Short mmCIF file of C-alpha atoms in Angstrom, two decimals:
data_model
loop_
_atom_site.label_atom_id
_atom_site.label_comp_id
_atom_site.label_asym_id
_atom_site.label_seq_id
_atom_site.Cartn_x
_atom_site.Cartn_y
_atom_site.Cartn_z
CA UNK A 13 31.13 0.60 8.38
CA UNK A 14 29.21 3.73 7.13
CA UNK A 15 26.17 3.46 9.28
CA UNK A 16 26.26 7.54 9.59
CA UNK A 17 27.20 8.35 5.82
CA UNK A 18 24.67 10.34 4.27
CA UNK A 19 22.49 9.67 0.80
CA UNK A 20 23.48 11.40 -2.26
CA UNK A 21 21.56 14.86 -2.52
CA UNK A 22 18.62 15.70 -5.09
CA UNK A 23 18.14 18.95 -6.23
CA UNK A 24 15.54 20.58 -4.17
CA UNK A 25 11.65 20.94 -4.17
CA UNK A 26 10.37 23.49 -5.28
CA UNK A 27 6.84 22.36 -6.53
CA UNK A 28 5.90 19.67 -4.05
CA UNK A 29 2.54 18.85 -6.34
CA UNK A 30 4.22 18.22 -9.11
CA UNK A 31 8.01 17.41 -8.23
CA UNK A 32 7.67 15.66 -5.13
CA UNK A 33 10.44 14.32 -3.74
CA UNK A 34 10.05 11.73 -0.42
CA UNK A 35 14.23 12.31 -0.15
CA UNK A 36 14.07 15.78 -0.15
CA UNK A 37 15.52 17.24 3.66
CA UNK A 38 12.14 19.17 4.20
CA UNK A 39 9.84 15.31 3.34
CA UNK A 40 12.37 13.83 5.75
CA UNK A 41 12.34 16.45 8.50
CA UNK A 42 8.30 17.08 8.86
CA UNK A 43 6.23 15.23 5.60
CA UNK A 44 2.92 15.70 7.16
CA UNK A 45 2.49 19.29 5.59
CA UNK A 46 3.44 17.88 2.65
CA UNK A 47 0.82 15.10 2.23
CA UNK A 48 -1.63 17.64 3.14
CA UNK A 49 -0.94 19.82 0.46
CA UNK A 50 -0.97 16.90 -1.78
CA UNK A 51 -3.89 15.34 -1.06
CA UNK A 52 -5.70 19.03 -1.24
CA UNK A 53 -4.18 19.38 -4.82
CA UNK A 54 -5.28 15.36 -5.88
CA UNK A 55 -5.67 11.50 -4.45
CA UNK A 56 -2.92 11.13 -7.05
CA UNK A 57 -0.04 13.40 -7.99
CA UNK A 58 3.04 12.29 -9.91
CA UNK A 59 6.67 13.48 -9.71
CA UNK A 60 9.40 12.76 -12.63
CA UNK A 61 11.75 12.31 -10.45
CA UNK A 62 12.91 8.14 -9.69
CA UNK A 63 12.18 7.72 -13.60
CA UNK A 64 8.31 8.28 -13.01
CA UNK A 65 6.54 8.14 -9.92
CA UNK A 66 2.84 8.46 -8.84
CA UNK A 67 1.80 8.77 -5.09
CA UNK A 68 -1.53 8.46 -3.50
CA UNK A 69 -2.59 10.98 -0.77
CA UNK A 70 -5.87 9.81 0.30
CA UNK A 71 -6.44 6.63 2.37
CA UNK A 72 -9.00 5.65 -0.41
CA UNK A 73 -6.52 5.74 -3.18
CA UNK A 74 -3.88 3.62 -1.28
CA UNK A 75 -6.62 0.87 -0.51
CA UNK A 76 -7.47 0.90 -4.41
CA UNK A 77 -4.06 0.16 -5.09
CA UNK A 78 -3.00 -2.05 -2.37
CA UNK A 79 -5.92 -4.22 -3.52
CA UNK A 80 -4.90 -3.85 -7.25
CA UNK A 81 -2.63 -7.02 -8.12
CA UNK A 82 -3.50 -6.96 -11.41
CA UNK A 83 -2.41 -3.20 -12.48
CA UNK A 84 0.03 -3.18 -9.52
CA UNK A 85 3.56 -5.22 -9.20
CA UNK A 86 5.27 -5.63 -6.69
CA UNK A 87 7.90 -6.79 -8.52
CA UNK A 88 9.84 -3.91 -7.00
CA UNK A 89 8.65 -2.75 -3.74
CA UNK A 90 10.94 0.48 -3.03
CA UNK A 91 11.31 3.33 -5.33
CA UNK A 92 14.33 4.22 -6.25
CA UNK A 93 16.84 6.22 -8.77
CA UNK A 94 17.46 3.40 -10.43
CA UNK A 95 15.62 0.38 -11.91
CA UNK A 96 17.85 -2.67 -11.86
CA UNK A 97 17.33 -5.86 -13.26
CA UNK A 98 14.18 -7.87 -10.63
CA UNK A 99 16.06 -11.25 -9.48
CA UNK A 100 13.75 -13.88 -9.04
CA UNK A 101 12.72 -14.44 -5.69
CA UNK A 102 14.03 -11.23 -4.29
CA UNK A 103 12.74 -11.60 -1.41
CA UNK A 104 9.43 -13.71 -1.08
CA UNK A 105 6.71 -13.34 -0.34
CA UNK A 106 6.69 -9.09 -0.57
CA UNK A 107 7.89 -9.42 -4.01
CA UNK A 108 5.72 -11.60 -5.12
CA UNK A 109 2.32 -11.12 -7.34
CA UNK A 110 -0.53 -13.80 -7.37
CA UNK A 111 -0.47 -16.60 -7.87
CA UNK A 112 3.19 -17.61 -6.74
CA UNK A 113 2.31 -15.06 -3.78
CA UNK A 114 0.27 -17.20 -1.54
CA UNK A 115 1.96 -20.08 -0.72
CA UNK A 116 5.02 -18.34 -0.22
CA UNK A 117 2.86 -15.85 2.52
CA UNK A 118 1.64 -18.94 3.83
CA UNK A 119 4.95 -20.55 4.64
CA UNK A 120 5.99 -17.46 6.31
CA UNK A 121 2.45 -17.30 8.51
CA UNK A 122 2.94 -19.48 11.47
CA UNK A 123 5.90 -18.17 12.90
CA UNK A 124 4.51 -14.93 13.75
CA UNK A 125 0.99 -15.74 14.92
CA UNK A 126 -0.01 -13.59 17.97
CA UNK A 127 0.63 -17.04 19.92
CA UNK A 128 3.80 -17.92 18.75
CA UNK A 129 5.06 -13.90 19.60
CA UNK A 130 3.65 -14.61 23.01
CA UNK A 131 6.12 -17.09 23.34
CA UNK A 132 8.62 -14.43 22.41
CA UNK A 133 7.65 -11.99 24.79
CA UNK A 134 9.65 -12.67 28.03
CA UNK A 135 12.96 -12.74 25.98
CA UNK A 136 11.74 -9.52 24.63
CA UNK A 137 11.66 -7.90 27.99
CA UNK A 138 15.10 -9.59 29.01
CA UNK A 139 16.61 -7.55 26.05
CA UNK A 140 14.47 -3.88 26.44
CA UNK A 141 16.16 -4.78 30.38
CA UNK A 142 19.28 -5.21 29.17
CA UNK A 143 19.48 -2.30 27.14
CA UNK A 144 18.30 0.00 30.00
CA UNK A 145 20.81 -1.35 32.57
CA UNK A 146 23.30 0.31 30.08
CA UNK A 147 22.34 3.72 30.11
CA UNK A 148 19.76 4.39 33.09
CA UNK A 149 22.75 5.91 35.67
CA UNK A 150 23.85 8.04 32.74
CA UNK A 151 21.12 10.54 33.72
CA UNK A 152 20.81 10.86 29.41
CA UNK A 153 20.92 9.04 26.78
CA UNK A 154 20.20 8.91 22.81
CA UNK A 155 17.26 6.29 23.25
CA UNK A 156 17.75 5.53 19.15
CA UNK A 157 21.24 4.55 19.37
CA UNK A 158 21.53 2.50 22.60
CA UNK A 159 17.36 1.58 22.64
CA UNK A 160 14.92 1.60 20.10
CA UNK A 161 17.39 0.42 17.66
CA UNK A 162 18.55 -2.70 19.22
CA UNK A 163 15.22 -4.35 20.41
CA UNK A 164 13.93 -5.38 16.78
CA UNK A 165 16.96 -6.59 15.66
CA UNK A 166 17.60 -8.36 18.47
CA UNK A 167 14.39 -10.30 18.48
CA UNK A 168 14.78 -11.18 14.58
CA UNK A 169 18.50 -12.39 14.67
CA UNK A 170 16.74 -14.40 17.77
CA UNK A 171 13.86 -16.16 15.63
CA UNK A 172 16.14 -16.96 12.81
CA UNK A 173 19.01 -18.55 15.20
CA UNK A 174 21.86 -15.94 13.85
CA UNK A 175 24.22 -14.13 16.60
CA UNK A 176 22.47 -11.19 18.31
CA UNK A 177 26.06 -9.75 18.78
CA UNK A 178 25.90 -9.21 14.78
CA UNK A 179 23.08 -6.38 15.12
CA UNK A 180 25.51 -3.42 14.16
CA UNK A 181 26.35 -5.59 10.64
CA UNK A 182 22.68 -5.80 10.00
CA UNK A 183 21.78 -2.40 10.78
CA UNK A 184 24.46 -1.56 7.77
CA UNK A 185 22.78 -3.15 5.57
CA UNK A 186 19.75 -1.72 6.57
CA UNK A 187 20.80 2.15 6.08
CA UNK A 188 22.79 0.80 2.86
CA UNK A 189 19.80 -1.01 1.07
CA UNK A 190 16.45 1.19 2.33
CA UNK A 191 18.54 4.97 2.40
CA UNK A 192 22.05 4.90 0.88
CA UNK A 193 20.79 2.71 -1.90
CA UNK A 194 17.60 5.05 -2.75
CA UNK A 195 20.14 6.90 -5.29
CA UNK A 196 23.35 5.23 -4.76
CA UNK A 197 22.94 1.01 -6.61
CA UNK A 198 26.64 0.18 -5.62
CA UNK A 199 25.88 0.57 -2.52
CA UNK A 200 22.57 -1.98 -2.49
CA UNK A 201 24.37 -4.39 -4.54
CA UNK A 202 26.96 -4.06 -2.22
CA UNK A 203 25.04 -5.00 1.24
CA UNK A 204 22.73 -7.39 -1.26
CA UNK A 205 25.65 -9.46 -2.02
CA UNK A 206 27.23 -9.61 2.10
CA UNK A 207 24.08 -10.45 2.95
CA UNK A 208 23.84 -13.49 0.85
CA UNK A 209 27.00 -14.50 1.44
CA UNK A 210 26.16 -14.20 5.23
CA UNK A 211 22.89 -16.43 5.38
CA UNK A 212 24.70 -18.75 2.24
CA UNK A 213 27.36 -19.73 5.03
CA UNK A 214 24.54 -20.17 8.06
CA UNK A 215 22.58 -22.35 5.60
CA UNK A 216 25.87 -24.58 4.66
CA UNK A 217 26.21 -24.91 8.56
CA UNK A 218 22.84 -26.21 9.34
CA UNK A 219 22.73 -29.28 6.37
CA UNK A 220 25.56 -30.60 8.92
CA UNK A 221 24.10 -29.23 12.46
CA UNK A 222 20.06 -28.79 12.47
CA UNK A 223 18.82 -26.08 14.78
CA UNK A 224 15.30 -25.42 15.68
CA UNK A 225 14.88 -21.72 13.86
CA UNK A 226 13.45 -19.41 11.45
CA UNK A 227 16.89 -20.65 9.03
CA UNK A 228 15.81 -24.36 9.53
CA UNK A 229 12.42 -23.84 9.00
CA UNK A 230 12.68 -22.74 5.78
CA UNK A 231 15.43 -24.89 4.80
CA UNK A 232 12.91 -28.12 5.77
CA UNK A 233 9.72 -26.33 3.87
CA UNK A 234 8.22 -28.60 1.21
CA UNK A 235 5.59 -27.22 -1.35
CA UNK A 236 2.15 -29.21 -1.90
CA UNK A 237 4.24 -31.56 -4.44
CA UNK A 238 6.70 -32.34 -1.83
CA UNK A 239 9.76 -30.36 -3.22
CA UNK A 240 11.82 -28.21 -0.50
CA UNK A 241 12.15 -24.76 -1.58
CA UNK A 242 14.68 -23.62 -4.13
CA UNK A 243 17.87 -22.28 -2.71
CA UNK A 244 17.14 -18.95 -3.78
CA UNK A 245 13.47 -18.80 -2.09
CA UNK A 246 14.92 -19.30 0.79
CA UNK A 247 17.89 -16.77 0.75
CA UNK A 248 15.18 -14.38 -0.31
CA UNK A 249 12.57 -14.69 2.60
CA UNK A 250 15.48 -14.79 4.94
CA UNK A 251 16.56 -11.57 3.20
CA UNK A 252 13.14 -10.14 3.74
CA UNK A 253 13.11 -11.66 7.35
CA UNK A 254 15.27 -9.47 8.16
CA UNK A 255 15.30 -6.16 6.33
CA UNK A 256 11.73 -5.82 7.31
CA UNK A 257 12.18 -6.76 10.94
CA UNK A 258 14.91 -4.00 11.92
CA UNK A 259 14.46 -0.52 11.04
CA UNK A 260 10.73 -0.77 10.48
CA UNK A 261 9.56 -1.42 14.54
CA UNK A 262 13.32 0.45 15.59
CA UNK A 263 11.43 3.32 14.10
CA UNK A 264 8.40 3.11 15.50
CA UNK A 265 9.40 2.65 18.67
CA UNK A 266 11.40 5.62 18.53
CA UNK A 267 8.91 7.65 16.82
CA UNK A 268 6.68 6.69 20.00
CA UNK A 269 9.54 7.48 22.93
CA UNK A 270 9.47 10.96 20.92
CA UNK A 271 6.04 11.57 21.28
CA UNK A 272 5.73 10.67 24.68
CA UNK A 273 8.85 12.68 25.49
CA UNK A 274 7.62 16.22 23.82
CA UNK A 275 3.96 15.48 24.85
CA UNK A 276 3.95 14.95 29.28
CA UNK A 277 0.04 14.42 29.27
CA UNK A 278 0.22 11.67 27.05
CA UNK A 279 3.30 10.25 28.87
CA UNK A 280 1.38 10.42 32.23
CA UNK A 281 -1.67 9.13 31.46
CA UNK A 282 -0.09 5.74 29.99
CA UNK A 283 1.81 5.65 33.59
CA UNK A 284 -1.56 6.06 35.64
CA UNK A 285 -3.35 3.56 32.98
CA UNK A 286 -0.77 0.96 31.82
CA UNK A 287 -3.42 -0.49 30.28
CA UNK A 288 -4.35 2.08 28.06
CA UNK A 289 -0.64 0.83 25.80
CA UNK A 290 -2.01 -1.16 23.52
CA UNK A 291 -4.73 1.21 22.42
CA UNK A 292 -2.11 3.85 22.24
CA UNK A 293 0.26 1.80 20.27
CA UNK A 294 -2.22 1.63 17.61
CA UNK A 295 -2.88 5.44 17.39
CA UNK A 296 1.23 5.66 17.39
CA UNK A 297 1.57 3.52 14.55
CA UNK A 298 -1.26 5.69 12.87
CA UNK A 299 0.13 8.62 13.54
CA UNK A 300 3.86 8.09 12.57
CA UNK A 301 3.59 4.75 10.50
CA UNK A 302 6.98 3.79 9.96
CA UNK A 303 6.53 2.01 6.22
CA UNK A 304 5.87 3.21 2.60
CA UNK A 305 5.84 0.91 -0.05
CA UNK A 306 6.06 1.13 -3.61
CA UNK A 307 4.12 -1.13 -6.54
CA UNK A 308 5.20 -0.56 -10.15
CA UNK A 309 2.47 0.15 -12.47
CA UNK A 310 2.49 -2.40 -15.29
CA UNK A 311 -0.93 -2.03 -16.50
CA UNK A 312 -2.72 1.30 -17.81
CA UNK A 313 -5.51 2.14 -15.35
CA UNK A 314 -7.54 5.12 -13.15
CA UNK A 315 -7.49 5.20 -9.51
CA UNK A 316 -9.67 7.67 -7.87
CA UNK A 317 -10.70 8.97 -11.47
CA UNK A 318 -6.86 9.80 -11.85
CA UNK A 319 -4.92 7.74 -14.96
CA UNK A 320 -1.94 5.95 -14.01
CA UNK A 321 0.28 4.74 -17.17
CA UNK A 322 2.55 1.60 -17.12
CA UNK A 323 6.40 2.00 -16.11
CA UNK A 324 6.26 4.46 -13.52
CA UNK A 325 6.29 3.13 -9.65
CA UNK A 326 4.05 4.50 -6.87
CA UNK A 327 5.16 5.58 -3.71
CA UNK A 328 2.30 3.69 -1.59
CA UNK A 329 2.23 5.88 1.45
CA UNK A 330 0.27 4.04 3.89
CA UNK A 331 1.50 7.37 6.29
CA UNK A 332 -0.05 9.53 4.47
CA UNK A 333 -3.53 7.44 4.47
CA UNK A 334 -3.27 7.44 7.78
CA UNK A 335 -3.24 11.48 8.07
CA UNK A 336 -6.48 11.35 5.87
CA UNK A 337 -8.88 13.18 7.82
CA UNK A 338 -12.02 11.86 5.27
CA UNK A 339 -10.59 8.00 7.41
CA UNK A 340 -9.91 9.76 10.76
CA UNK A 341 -11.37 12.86 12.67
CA UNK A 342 -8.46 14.93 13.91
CA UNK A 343 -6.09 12.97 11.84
CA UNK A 344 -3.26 15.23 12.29
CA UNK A 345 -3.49 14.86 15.94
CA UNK A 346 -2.39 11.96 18.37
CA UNK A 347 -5.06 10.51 20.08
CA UNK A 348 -3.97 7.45 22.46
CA UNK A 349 -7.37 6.64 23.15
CA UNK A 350 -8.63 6.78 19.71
CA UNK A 351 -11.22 3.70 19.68
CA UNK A 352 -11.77 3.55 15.79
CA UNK A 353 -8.79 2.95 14.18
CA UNK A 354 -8.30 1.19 11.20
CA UNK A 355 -5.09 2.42 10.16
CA UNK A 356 -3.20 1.09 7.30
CA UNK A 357 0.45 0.92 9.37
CA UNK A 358 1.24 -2.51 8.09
CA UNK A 359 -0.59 -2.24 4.65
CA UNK A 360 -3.66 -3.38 3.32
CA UNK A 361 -4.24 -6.72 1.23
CA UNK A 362 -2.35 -9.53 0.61
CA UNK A 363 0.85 -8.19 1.59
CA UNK A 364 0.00 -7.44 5.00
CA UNK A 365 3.10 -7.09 6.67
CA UNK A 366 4.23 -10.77 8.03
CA UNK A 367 6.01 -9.46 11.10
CA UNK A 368 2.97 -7.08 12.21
CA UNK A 369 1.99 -9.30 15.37
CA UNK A 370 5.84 -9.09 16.48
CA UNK A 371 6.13 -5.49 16.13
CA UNK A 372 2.99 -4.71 17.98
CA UNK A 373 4.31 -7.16 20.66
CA UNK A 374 7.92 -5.29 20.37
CA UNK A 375 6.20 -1.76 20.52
CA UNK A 376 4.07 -2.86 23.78
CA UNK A 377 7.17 -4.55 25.72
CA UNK A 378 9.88 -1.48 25.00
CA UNK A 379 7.15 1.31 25.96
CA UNK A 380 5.63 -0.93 29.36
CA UNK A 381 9.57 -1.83 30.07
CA UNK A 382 10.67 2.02 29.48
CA UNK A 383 7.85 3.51 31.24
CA UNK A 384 8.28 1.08 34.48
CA UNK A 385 11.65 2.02 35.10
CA UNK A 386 11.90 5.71 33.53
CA UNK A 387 8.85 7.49 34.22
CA UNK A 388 10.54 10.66 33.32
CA UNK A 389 12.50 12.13 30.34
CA UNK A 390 12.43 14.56 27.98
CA UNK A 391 13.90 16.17 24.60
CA UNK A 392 17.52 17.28 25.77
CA UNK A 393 17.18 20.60 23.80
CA UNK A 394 21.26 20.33 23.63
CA UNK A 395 20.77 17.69 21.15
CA UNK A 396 19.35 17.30 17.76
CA UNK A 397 16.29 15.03 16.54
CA UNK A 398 17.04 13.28 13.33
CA UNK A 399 15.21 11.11 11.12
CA UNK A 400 15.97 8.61 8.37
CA UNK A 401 15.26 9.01 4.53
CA UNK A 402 13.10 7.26 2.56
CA UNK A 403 11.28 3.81 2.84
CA UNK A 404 10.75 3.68 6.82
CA UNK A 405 10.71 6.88 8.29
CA UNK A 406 11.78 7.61 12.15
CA UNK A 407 14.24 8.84 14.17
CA UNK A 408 17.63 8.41 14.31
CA UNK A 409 19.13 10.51 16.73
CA UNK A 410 16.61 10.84 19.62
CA UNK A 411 18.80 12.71 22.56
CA UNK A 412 16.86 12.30 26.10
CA UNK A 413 17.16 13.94 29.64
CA UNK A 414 16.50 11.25 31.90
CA UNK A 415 14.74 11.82 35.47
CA UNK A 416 12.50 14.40 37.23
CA UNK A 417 15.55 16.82 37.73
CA UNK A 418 16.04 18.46 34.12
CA UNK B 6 -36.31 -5.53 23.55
CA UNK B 7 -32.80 -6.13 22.92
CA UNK B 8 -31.14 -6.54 19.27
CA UNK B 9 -29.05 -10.05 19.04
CA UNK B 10 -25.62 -9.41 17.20
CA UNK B 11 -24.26 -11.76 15.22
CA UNK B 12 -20.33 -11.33 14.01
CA UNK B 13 -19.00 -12.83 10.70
CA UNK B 14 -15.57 -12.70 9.36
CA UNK B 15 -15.63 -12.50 5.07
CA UNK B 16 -12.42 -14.91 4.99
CA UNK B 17 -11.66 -13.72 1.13
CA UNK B 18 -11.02 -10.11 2.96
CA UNK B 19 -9.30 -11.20 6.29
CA UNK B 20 -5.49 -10.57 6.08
CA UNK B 21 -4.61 -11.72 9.11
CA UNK B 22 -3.61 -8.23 10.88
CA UNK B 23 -5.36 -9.73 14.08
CA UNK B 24 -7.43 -6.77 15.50
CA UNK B 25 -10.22 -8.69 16.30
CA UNK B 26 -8.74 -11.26 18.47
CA UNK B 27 -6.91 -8.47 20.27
CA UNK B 28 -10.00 -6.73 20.66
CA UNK B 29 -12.57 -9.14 21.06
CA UNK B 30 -10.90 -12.98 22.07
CA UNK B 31 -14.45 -14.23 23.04
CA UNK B 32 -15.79 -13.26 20.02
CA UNK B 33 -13.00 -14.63 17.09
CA UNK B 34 -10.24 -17.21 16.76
CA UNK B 35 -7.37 -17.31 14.97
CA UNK B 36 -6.31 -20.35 12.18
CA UNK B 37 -2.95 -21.64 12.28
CA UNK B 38 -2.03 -18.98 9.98
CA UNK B 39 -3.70 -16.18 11.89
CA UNK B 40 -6.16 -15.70 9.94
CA UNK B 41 -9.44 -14.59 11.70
CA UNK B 42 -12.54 -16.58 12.07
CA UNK B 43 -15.67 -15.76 14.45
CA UNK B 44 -16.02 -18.44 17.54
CA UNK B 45 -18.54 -20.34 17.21
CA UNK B 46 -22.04 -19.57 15.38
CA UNK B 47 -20.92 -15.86 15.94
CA UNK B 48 -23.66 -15.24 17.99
CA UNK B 49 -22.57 -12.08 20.22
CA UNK B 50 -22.85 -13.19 24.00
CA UNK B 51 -24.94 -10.17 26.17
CA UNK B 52 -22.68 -8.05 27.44
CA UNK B 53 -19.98 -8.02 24.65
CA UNK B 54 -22.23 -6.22 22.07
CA UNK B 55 -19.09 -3.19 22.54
CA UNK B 56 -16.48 -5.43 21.79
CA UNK B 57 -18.25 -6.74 18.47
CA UNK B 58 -19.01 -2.90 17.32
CA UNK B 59 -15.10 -2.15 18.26
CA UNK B 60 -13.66 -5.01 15.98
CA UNK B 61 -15.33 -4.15 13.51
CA UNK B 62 -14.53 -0.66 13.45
CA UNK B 63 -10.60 -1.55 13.61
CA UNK B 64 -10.21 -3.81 10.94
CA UNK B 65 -8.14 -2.32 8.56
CA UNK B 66 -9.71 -4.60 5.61
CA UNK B 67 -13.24 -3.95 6.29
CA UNK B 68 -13.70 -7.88 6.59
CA UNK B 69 -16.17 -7.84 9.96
CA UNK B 70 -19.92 -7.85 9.61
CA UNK B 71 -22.11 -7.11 12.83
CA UNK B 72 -25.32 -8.51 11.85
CA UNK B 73 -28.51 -7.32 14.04
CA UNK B 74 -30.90 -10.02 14.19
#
């Protein structure tokens, strides 16, 4: 288990216009700065670093793209050092283009329908509960270690009927395929290959004992002709199941504890107006959106009067859209009552992100269950903040005084 | 004398990401895949003119129209 081994370094930026790098320390540690000098350079700047790789900095440019199917693959959906061979059904539907895209979305639709996460929400509660009976007498705690990251992963081993008491294997694979695997490809193949073997031997389990889950689901999906899915659909989708449900809300959640923690006004308003969370979860997820996605350009084209040539991959930043001050007044500041806010957390187009109505639901539970039972807390300044590299971006060390006597 | 709204949800847009329901439940419904539909003939009930204006300003895909009749 390597779950605190470090990526291989890059050599560092110097020229952030035209050698960005979104692995660099300084991206990792503070990237808003960044996308503001790049979007004051151009809506599109390109690095040569990960063999060729364009990013757009305005929200404009990332909506061209998202909506862009035909110039834009998402064939591979993560940018990385290397470019290895795309297996079929990698992980459907996010890797899929038009017109094999929307059935495969649509398969994966019901289960995560605002309803069906209602139905979710109690156990959701049980766990943030559970989690805070653990720590709570400690007087501190690291709220990313023994909070955050446990609630998502928790809820998603839940849906698809594997053992919650797993989590820590998951969360390997996690840091090994989205950070470790940015520049190191043994190390995705690696986690790529346990995984498979790990659903291959749940899926062998349930052709003898039927359970009533995300696993059997897709194991009794039949396309319009009748057919079930091929084997390899479905060890894909459960592949994306759950790389996308872990790290992606873990991070948000702990992006939003941190905020609250270094900002008391914002903290003590969402205690005297509970009801205020759900507006404020949205202007969170604006303001420290978790994802960035990557398309790979396989057709010559201009977006935002910029050319983009074939072979390189983009680094689709919905983040940095969402600091576009043209799309939102005071962009680079958190607003928790902002009332206009169509931010671009969970992408734009057809590959909206699936899970989006869980997270929000997971977000809203572990801030109303935190804030009930610990009003107070704040940065421990003995400890150190630390964030994760790359694709989903929040914190992974996130040490916490706990109680009015700090 | 008052404006009637009217909402409409371009379904060739809609995504799914479920703002308007949040936002505005008397005013849209979800399918079974969550995609968003307006209730109804879309006619805006008085009182909920605010709620029409807010889903539309939060839809990330720019699929809500807020027609004044």
């Amino acid at each position: 288990m390597s779950d605190v081994s470090q990526p291989v370094a890059h050599p560092p930026v110097t020229d952030w216009v035209n050698d960005f790098d979104h692995t660099d320390p300084q991206w990792t540690e503070d990237p808003f700065p960044i996308w503001d000098e790049l979007r004051a350079a151009s809506p599109v700047v390109h690095t040569e670093r990960f063999l060729g790789c364009y990013m757009p900095t305005t929200y404009e440019a990332v909506r061209e793209i998202a909506n862009d199917t035909e110039h834009f693959s998402s064939r591979r959906i993560i940018v990385r050092d290397v470019r290895p061979e795309v297996a079929r059904n990698a992980a459907p539907p996010i890797t899929s283009d038009p017109p094999v895209h929307k059935p495969a979305k649509q398969l994966l639709l019901p289960p995560f329908t605002p309803d069906a996460m209602k139905k979710l929400e109690p156990r959701m509660r049980a766990i943030c509960n559970e989690l805070i009976d653990g720590f709570i007498a400690d007087g501190k705690v690291d709220a990313a270690a023994r909070y955050s990251k446990y609630i998502p992963v928790r809820a998603i081993a839940h849906m698809l009927g594997i053992p919650e008491s797993d989590s820590d294997l998951f969360i390997n694979w996690i840091h090994m395929i989205l950070e470790l695997g940015i520049k190191d490809e043994s190390k995705l193949l690696q986690a790529a290959q346990e995984m498979s073997a790990y659903f291959s031997a749940h899926i062998e389990e349930r052709k003898t004992k039927p359970t009533d889950d995300l696993i059997s689901y897709l194991m009794n999906a039949r396309d319009k002709e009748g057919n079930p899915l091929e084997d390899s659909h479905v060890l894909g989708s459960l592949r994306l199941l759950l790389i996308a449900g872990i790290d992606t809300t873990w991070s948000a959640i702990g992006s939003s504890l941190w905020h609250l923690a270094k900002t008391p006004a914002d903290r003590e308003r969402l205690l005297a107006e509970p009801a205020l969370i759900p507006t404020a979860v949205e202007e969170l997820l604006r303001a420290y959106s978790p994802v960035t996605m990557a398309r790979e350009v396989v057709k010559e084209t201009t977006i935002s009067g910029c050319p983009v040539k074939a072979g390189n991959m983009v680094l689709l930043s919905f983040p940095a859209a969402n600091r576009d001050p043209k799309m939102f007044p005071d962009a680079d500041k958190v607003v928790i009552d902002r009332r206009e806010n169509r931010h671009a957390a969970f992408g734009l187009g057809i590959h909206r992100c699936v899970g989006s109505n869980l997270a929000r639901m997971e977000m809203q539970v572990a801030l109303e269950e935190w804030l009930k039972r610990i009003p107070d807390f704040a940065l421990d300044p003995a400890g150190t903040v630390t964030w994760s590299q790359g694709t989903v971006r929040g914190p992974r060390q996130l040490p916490f005084l706990l109680g009015k006597a700090m | 004398m008052t404006e009637r709204l009217k909402v409409h949800v371009d379904p060739d847009k809609c995504q799914g990401h479920a703002r308007c329901k949040a936002l505005a439940p008397e005013l849209f419904e979800l399918d079974e895949y969550g995609n968003a539909h307006e209730a109804g003939d879309g006619i805006v009930p008085p009182g909920l003119e605010d709620k029409a204006w807010l889903a539309k300003s939060n839809c990330p895909e720019i699929a809500i129209d807020v027609i004044e009749e």
